[in-house]
mmCIF file of C-alpha atoms in Angstrom:
data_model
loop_
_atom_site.group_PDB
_atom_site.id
_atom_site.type_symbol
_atom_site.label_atom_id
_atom_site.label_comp_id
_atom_site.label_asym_id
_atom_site.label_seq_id
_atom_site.Cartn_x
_atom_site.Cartn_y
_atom_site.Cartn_z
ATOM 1 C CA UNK A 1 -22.440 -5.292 50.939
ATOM 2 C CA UNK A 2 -25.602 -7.438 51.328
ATOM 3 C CA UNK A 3 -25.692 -8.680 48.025
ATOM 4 C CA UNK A 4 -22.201 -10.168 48.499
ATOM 5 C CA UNK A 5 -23.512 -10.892 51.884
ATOM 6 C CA UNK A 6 -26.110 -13.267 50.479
ATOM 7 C CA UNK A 7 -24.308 -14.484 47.547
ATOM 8 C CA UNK A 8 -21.308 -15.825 49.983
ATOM 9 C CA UNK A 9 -23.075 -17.293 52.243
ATOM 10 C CA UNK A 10 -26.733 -18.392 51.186
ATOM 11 C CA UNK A 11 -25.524 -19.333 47.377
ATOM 12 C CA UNK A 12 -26.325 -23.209 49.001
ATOM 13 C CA UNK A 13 -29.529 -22.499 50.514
ATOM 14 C CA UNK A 14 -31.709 -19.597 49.636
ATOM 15 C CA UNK A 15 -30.014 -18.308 46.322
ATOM 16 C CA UNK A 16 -29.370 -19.839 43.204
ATOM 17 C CA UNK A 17 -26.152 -17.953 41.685
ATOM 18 C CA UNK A 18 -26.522 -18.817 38.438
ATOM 19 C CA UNK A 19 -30.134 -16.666 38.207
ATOM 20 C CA UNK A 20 -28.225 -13.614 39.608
ATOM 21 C CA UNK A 21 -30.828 -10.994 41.523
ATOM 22 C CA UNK A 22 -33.741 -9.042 40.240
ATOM 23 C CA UNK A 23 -33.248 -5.489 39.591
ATOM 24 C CA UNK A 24 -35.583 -4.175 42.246
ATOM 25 C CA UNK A 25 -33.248 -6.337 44.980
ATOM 26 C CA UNK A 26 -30.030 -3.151 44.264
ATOM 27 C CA UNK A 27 -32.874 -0.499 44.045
ATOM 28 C CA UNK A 28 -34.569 -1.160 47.380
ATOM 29 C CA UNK A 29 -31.694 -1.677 49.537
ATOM 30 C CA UNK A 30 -30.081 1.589 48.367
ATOM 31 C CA UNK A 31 -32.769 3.466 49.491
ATOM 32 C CA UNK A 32 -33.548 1.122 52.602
ATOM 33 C CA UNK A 33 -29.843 1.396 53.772
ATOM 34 C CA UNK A 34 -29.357 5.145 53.372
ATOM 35 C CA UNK A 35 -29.114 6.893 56.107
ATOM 36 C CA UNK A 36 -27.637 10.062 58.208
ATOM 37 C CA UNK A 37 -27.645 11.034 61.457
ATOM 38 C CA UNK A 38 -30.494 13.477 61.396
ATOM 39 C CA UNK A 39 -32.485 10.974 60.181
ATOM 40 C CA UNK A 40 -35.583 10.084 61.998
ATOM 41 C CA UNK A 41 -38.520 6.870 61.227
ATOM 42 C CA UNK A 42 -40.405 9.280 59.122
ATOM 43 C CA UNK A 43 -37.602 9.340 57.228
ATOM 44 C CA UNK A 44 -37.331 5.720 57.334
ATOM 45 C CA UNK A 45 -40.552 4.849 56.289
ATOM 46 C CA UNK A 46 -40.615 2.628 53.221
ATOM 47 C CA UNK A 47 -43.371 1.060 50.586
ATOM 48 C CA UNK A 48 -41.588 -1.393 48.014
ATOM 49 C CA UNK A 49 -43.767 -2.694 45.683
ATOM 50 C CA UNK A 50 -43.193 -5.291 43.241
ATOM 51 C CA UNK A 51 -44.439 -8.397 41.826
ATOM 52 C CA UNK A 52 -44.984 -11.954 42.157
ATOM 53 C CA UNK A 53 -41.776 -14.775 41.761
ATOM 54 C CA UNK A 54 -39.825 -11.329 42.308
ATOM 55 C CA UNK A 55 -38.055 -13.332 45.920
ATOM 56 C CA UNK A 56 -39.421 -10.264 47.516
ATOM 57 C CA UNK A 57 -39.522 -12.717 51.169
ATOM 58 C CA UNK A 58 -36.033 -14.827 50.633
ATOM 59 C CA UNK A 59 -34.609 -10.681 50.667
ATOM 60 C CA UNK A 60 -36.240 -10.128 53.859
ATOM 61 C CA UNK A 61 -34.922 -13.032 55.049
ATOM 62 C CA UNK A 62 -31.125 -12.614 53.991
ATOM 63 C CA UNK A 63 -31.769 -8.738 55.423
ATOM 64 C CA UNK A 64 -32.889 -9.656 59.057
ATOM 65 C CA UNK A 65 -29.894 -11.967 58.833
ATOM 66 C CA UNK A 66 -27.252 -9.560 57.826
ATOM 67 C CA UNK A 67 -28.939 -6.955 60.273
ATOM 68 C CA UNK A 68 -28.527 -9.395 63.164
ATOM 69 C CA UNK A 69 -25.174 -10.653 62.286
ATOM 70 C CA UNK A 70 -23.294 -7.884 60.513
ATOM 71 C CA UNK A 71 -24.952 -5.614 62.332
ATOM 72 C CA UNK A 72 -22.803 -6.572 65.902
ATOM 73 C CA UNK A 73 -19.647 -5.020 63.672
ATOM 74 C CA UNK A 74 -21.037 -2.029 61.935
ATOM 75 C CA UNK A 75 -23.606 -1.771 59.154
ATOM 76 C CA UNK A 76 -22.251 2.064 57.495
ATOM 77 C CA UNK A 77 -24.030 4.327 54.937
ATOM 78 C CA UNK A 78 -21.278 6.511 53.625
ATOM 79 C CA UNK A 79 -19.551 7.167 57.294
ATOM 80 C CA UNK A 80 -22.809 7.059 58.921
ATOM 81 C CA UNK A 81 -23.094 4.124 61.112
ATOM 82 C CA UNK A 82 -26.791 2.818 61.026
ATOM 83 C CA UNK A 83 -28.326 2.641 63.946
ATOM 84 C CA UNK A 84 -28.171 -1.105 65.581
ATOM 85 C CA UNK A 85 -31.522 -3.496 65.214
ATOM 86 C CA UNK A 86 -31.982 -4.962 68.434
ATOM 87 C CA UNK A 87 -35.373 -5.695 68.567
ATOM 88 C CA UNK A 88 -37.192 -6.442 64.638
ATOM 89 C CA UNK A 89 -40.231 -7.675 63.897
ATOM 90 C CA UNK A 90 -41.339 -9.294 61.028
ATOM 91 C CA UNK A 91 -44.941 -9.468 59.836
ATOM 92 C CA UNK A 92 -47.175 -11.766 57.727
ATOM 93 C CA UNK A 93 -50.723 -12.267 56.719
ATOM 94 C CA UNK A 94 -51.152 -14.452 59.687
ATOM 95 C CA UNK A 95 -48.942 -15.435 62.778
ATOM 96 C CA UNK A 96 -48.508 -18.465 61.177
ATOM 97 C CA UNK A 97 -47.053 -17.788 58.100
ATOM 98 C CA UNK A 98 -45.124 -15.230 60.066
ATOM 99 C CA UNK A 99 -43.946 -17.818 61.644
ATOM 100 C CA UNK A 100 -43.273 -19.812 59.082
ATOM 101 C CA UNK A 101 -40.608 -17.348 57.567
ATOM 102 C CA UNK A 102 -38.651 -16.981 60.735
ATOM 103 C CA UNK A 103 -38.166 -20.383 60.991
ATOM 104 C CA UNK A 104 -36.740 -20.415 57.710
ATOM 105 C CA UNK A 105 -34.325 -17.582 59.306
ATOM 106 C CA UNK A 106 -33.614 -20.104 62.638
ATOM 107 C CA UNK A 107 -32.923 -23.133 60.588
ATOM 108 C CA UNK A 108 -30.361 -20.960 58.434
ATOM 109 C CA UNK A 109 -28.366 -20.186 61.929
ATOM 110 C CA UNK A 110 -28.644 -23.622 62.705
ATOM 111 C CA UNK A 111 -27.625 -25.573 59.860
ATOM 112 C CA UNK A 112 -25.911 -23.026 57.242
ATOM 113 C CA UNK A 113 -22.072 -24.137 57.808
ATOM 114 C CA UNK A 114 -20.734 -20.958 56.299
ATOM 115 C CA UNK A 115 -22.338 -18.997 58.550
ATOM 116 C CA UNK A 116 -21.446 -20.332 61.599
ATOM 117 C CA UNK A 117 -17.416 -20.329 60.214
ATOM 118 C CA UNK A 118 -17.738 -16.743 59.871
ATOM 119 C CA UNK A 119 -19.881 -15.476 62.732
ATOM 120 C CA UNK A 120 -19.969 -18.827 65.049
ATOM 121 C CA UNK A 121 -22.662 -20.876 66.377
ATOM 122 C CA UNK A 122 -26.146 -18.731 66.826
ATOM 123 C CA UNK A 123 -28.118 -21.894 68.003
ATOM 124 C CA UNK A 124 -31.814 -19.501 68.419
ATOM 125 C CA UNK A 125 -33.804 -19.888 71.762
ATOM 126 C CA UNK A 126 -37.625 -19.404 71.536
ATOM 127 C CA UNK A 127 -39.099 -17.773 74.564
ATOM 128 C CA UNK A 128 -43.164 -16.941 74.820
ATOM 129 C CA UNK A 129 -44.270 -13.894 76.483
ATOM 130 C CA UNK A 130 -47.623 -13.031 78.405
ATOM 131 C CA UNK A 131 -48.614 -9.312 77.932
ATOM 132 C CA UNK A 132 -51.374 -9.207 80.362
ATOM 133 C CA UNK A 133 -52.513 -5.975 79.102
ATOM 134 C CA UNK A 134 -53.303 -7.125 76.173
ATOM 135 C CA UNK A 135 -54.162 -10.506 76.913
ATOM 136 C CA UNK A 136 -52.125 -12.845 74.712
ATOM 137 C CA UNK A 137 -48.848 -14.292 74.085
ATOM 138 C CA UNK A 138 -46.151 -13.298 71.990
ATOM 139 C CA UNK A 139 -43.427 -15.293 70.286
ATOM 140 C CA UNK A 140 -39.619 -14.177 70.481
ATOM 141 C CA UNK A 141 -36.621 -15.999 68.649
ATOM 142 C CA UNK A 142 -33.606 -14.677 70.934
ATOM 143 C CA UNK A 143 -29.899 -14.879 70.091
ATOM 144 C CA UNK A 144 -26.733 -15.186 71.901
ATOM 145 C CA UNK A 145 -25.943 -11.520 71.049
ATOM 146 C CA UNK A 146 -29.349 -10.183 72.484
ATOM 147 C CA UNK A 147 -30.685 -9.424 69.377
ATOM 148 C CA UNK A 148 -34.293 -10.551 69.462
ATOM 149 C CA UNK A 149 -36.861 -11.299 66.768
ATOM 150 C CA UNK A 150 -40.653 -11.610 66.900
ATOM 151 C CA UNK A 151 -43.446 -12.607 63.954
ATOM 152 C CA UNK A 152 -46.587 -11.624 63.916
ATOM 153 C CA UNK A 153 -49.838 -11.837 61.880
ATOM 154 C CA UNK A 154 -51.949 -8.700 59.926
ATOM 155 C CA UNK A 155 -54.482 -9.900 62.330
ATOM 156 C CA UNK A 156 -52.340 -9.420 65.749
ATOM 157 C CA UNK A 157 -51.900 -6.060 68.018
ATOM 158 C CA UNK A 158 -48.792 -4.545 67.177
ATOM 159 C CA UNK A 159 -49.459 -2.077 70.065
ATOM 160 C CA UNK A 160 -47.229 -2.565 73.317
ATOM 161 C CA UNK A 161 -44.701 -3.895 72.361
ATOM 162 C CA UNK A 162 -41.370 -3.513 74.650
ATOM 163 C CA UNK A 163 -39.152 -6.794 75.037
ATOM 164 C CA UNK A 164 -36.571 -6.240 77.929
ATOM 165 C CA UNK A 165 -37.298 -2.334 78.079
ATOM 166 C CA UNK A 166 -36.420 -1.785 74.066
ATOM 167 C CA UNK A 167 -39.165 -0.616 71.958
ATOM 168 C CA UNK A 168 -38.820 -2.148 68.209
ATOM 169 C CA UNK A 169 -35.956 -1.027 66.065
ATOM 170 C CA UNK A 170 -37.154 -2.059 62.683
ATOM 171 C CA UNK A 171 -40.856 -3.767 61.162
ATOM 172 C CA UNK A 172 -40.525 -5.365 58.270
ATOM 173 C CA UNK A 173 -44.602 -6.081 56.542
ATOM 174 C CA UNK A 174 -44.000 -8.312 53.738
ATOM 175 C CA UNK A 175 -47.068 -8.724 51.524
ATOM 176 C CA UNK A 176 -49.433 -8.827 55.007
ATOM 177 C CA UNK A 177 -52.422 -8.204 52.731
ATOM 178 C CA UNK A 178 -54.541 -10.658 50.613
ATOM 179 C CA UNK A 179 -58.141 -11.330 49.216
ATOM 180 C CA UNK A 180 -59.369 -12.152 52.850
ATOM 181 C CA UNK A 181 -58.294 -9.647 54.297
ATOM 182 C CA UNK A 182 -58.965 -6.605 51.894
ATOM 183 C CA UNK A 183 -62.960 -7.904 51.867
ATOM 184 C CA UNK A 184 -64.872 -5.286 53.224
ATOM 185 C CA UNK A 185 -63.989 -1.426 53.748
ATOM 186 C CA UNK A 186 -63.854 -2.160 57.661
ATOM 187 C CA UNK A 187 -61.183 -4.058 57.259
ATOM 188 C CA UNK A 188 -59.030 -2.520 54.394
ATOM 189 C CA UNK A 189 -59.484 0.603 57.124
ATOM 190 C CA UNK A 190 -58.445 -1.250 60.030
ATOM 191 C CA UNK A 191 -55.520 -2.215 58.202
ATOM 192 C CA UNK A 192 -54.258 0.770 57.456
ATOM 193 C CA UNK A 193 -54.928 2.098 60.538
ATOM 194 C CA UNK A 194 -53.035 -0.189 62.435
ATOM 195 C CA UNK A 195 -49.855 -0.314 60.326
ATOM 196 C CA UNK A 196 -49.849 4.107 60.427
ATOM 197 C CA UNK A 197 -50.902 4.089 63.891
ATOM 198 C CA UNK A 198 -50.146 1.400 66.391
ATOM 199 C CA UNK A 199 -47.595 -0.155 64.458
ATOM 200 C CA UNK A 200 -45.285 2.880 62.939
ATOM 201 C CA UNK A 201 -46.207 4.610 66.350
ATOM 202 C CA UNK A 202 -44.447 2.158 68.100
ATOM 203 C CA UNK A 203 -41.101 1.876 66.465
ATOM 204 C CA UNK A 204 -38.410 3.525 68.219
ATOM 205 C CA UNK A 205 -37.954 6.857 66.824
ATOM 206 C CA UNK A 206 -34.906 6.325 64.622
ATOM 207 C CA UNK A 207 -36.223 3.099 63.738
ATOM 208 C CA UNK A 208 -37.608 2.093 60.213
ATOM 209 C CA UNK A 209 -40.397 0.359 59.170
ATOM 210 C CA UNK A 210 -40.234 -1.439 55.425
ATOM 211 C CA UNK A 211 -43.627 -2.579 53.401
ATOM 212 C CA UNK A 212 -43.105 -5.213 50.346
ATOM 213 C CA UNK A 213 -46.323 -6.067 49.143
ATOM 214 C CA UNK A 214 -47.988 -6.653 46.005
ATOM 215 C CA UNK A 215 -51.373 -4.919 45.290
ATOM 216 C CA UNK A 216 -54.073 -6.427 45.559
ATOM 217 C CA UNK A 217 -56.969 -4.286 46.256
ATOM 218 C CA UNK A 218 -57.525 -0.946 44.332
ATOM 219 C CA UNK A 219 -58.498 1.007 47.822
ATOM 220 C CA UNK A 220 -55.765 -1.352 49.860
ATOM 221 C CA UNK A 221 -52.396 -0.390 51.422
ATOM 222 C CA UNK A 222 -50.579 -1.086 48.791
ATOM 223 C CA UNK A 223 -52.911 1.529 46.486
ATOM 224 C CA UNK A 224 -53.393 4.453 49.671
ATOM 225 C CA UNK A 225 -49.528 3.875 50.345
ATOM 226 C CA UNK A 226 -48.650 4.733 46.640
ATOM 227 C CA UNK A 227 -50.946 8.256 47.016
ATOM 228 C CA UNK A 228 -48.695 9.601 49.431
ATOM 229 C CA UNK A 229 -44.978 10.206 48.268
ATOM 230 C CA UNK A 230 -44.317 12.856 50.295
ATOM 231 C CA UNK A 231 -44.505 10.241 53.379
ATOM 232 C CA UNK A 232 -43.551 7.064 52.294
ATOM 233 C CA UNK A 233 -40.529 6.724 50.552
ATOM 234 C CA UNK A 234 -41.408 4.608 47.370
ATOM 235 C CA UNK A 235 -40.353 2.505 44.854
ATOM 236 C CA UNK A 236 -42.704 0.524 42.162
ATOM 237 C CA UNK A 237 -41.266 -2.072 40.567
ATOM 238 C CA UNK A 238 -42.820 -4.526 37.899
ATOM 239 C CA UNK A 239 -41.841 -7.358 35.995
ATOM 240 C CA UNK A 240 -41.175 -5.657 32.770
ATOM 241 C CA UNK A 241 -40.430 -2.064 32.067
ATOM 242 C CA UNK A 242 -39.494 -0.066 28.841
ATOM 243 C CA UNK A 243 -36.469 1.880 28.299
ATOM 244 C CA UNK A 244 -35.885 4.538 26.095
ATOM 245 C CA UNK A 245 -32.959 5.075 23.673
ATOM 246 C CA UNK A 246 -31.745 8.227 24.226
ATOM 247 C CA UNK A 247 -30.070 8.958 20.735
ATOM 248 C CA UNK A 248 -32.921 7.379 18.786
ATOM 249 C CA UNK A 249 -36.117 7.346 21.081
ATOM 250 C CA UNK A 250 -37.037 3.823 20.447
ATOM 251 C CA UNK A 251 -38.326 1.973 23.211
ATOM 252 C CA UNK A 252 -37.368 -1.807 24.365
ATOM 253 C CA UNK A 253 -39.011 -3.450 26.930
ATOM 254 C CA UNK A 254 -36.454 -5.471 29.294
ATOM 255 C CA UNK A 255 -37.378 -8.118 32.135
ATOM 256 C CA UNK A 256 -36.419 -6.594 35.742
ATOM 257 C CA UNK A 257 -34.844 -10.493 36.784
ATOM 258 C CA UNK A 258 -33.756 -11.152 32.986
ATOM 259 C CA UNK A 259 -31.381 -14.150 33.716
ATOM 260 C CA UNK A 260 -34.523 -16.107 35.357
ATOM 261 C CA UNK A 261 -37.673 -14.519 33.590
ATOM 262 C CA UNK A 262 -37.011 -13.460 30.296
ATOM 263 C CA UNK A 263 -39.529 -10.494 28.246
ATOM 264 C CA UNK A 264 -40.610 -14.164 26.050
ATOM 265 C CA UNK A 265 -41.365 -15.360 29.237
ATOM 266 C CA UNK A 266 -43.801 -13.100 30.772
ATOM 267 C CA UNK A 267 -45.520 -12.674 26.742
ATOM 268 C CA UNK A 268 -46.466 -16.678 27.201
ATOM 269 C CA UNK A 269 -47.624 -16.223 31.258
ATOM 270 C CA UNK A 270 -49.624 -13.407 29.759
ATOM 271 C CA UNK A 271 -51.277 -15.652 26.955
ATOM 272 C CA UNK A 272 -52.150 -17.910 29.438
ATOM 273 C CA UNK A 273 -53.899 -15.546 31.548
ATOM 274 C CA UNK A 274 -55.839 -13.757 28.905
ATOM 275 C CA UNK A 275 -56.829 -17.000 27.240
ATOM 276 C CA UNK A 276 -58.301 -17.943 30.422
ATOM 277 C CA UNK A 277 -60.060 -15.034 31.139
ATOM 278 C CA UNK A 278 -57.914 -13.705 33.808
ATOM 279 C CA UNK A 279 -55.427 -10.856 32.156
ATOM 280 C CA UNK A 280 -56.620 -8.630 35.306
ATOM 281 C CA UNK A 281 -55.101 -10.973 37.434
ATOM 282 C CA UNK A 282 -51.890 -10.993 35.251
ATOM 283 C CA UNK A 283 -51.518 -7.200 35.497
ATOM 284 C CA UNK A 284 -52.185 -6.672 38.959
ATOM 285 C CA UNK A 285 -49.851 -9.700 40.070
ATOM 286 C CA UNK A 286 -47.286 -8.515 37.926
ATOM 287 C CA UNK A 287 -47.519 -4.780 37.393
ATOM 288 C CA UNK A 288 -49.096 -4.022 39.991
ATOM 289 C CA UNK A 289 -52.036 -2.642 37.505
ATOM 290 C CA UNK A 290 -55.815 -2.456 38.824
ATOM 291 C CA UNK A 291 -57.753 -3.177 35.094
ATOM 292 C CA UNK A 292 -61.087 -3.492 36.588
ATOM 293 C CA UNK A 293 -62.948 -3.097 39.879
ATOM 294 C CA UNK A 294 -65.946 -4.680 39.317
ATOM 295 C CA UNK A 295 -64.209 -7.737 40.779
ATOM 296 C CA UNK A 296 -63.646 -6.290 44.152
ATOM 297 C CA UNK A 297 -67.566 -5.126 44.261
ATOM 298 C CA UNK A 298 -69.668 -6.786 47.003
ATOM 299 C CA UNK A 299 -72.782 -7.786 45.371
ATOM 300 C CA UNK A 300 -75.681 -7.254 47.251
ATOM 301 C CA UNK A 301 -79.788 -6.849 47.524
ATOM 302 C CA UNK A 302 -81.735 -4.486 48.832
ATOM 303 C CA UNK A 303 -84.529 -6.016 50.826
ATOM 304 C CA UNK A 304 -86.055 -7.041 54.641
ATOM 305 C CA UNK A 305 -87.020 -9.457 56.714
ATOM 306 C CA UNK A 306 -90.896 -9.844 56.718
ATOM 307 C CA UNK A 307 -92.940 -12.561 58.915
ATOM 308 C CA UNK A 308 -95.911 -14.026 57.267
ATOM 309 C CA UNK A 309 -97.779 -17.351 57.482
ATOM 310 C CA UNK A 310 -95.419 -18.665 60.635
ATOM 311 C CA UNK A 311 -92.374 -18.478 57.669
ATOM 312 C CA UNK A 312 -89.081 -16.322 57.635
ATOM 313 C CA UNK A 313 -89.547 -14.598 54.318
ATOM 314 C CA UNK A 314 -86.252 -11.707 52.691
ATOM 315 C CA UNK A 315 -88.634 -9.775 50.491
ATOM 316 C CA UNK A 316 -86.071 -8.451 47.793
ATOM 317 C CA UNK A 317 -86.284 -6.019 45.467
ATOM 318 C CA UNK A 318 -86.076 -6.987 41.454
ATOM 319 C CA UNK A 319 -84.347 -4.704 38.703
ATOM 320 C CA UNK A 320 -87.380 -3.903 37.560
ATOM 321 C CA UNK A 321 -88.425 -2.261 40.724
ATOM 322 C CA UNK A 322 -90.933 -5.464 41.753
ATOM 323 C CA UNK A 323 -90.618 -7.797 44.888
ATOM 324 C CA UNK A 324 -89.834 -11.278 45.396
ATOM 325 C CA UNK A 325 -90.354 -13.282 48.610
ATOM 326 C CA UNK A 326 -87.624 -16.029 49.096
ATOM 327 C CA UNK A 327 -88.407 -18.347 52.164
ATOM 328 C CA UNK A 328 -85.017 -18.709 54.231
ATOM 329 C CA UNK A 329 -84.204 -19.909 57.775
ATOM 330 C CA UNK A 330 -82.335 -17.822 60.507
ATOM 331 C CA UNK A 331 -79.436 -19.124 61.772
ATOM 332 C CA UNK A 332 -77.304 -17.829 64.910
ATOM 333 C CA UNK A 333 -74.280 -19.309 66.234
ATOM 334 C CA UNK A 334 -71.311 -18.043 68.204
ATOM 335 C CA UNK A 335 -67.296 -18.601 68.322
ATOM 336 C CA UNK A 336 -65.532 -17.582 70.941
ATOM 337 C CA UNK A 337 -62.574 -18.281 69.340
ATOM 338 C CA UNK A 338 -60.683 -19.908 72.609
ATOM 339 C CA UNK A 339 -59.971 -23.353 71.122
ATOM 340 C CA UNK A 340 -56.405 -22.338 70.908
ATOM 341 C CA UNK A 341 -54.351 -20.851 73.828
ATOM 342 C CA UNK A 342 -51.659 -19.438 72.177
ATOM 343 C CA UNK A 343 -53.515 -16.951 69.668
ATOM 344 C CA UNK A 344 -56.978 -16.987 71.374
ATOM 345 C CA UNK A 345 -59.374 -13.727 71.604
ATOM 346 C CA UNK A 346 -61.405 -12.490 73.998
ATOM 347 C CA UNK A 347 -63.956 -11.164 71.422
ATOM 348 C CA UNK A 348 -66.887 -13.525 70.986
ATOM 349 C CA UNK A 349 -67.665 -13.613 66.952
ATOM 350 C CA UNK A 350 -71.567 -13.512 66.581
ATOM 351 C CA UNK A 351 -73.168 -14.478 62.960
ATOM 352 C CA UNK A 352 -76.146 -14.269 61.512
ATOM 353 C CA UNK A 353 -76.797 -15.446 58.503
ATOM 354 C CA UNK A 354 -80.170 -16.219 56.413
#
């Protein structure tokens, strides 16, 4: 049903026909759209991972669109009817790119003639929220049928939540985490935390959340997510796979999207890579595959600050177990981070650097 609902209607705009769908595309939405009545979010709960060029976002996209607009008739899972998404967020690395994506959803309501023969005109209204617990705004696209949508950054509160007394029916996290964000332990932690806590905590309790993400930190979500299939219902998907014969046990590796990337293909991309010195980024960007982790290891010295002479002195400690003075400067400053009203925090950010 959705792949004929995006193939009839979006073949103009976000699909290309002729390139067909990536195999992961049938896999996930067969597991996303099951349901039964007993069915509860932890039942719901659902880590997709894949890889890059896979259109893991243009399938969110077309899914928020058939949930809103098919969804007013009757989305069905045998004879189960699925429960209706009112109220759906949708959540990004930043609010911005968040953003950025459900615009893409807007302009389709707007402009996407097929769509508006079949279900009429949806013209969106944009409508911005004060939650003066919390102490910012919040951005809602609304439609004509009440169904509401909001984006929302990695680095927003996804705690409190409850637009016109309805909690959220189903988050969507597509690939929320990146190099920034992963850094430090803190905030790989905080990450997680918020997504299992605030986040999933929130959702109404037949709701569903849905991560698509790539991996890209061997202690991220993405990697703790993976350790736990007796929560999370997962799938892992990569570019490539091997399949075996089972009369003669060969195997033959086939491309998951073979009518856009080809095996060939991905045997030249990962040339490319490994002549430049990068075939760890190659496997973790497209099978989801942590090589190394030196990379992700903060470097760092072990050493103090020492006052001598009227000078600002780190005294660091050598390999060899000696010390080295290096003269350096203190510097303190402060952001506030209040230069913009719409996403501004109350936190001060202090640094000190040397």
């Amino acid at each position: 049903g959705i792949l004929r609902f995006g193939f009839d209607l979006f073949d103009e705009t976000l699909l290309d026909p002729k390139f067909g769908v990536a195999g992961w595309v049938s896999e996930a939405f067969e597991q996303i759209l099951e349901f039964y009545p007993a069915f509860k979010k932890t039942d719901r709960a659902h880590v997709i991972r894949t890889y890059r060029d896979g259109s893991k976002t243009t399938w969110m996209q077309i899914f928020i669109l058939y949930l809103i607009l098919v969804g007013d008739y009757g989305i069905y899972w045998e004879d189960n009817l699925l429960p209706d998404a009112k109220f759906i967020r949708y959540r990004g690395k930043t609010f911005d790119e968040a953003d950025k994506k459900v615009d893409t959803i807007r302009m389709e309501l707007i402009t996407n003639q097929k769509l508006i023969r079949v279900f009429g005109e949806m013209t969106p209204t944009f409508k911005e929220v004060k939650r003066l617990k919390l102490r910012d705004n919040v951005k809602l696209m609304m439609l004509k049928n009440g169904k509401v949508i909001r984006p929302f950054g990695l680095n927003q509160p996804s705690r409190g939540d409850n637009i016109r007394g309805m909690r959220p029916d189903i988050d969507i996290n597509d690939d929320v985490e990146d190099n920034k964000n992963t850094k430090t332990e803190s905030l790989r932690e905080h990450n997680y935390n918020d997504v299992i806590g605030d986040q999933f905590g929130g959702i109404k309790d037949n709701g569903m959340l849905i991560n698509i993400l790539n991996l890209v930190h061997p202690d991220a979500m993405g990697a703790k997510f993976i350790k736990n299939p007796d929560i999370w219902r997962i799938q892992d998907h990569t570019a490539t796979k091997f399949i075996v014969d089972p009369d003669t046990g060969e195997e033959t590796e086939v491309s998951d999207w073979e009518r856009r990337f080809s095996v060939s293909y991905y045997k030249k991309l990962e040339r490319f890579f490994t002549r430049n010195g990068k075939y760890h980024i190659f496997r973790r960007e497209y099978y989801n595959e942590i090589i190394s982790e030196m990379e992700y290891k903060l470097i760092y010295f072990n050493g103090k600050y020492v006052r001598r002479e009227g000078h600002n002195w780190l005294e660091v400690e050598q390999p060899d177990g000696s010390k080295k003075l290096i003269n350096c400067f203190i510097v303190v400053s402060a952001d506030p981070a209040i230069s913009e009203d719409k996403r501004a925090s109350d936190s001060a950010i202090v640094v000190n650097a040397f």
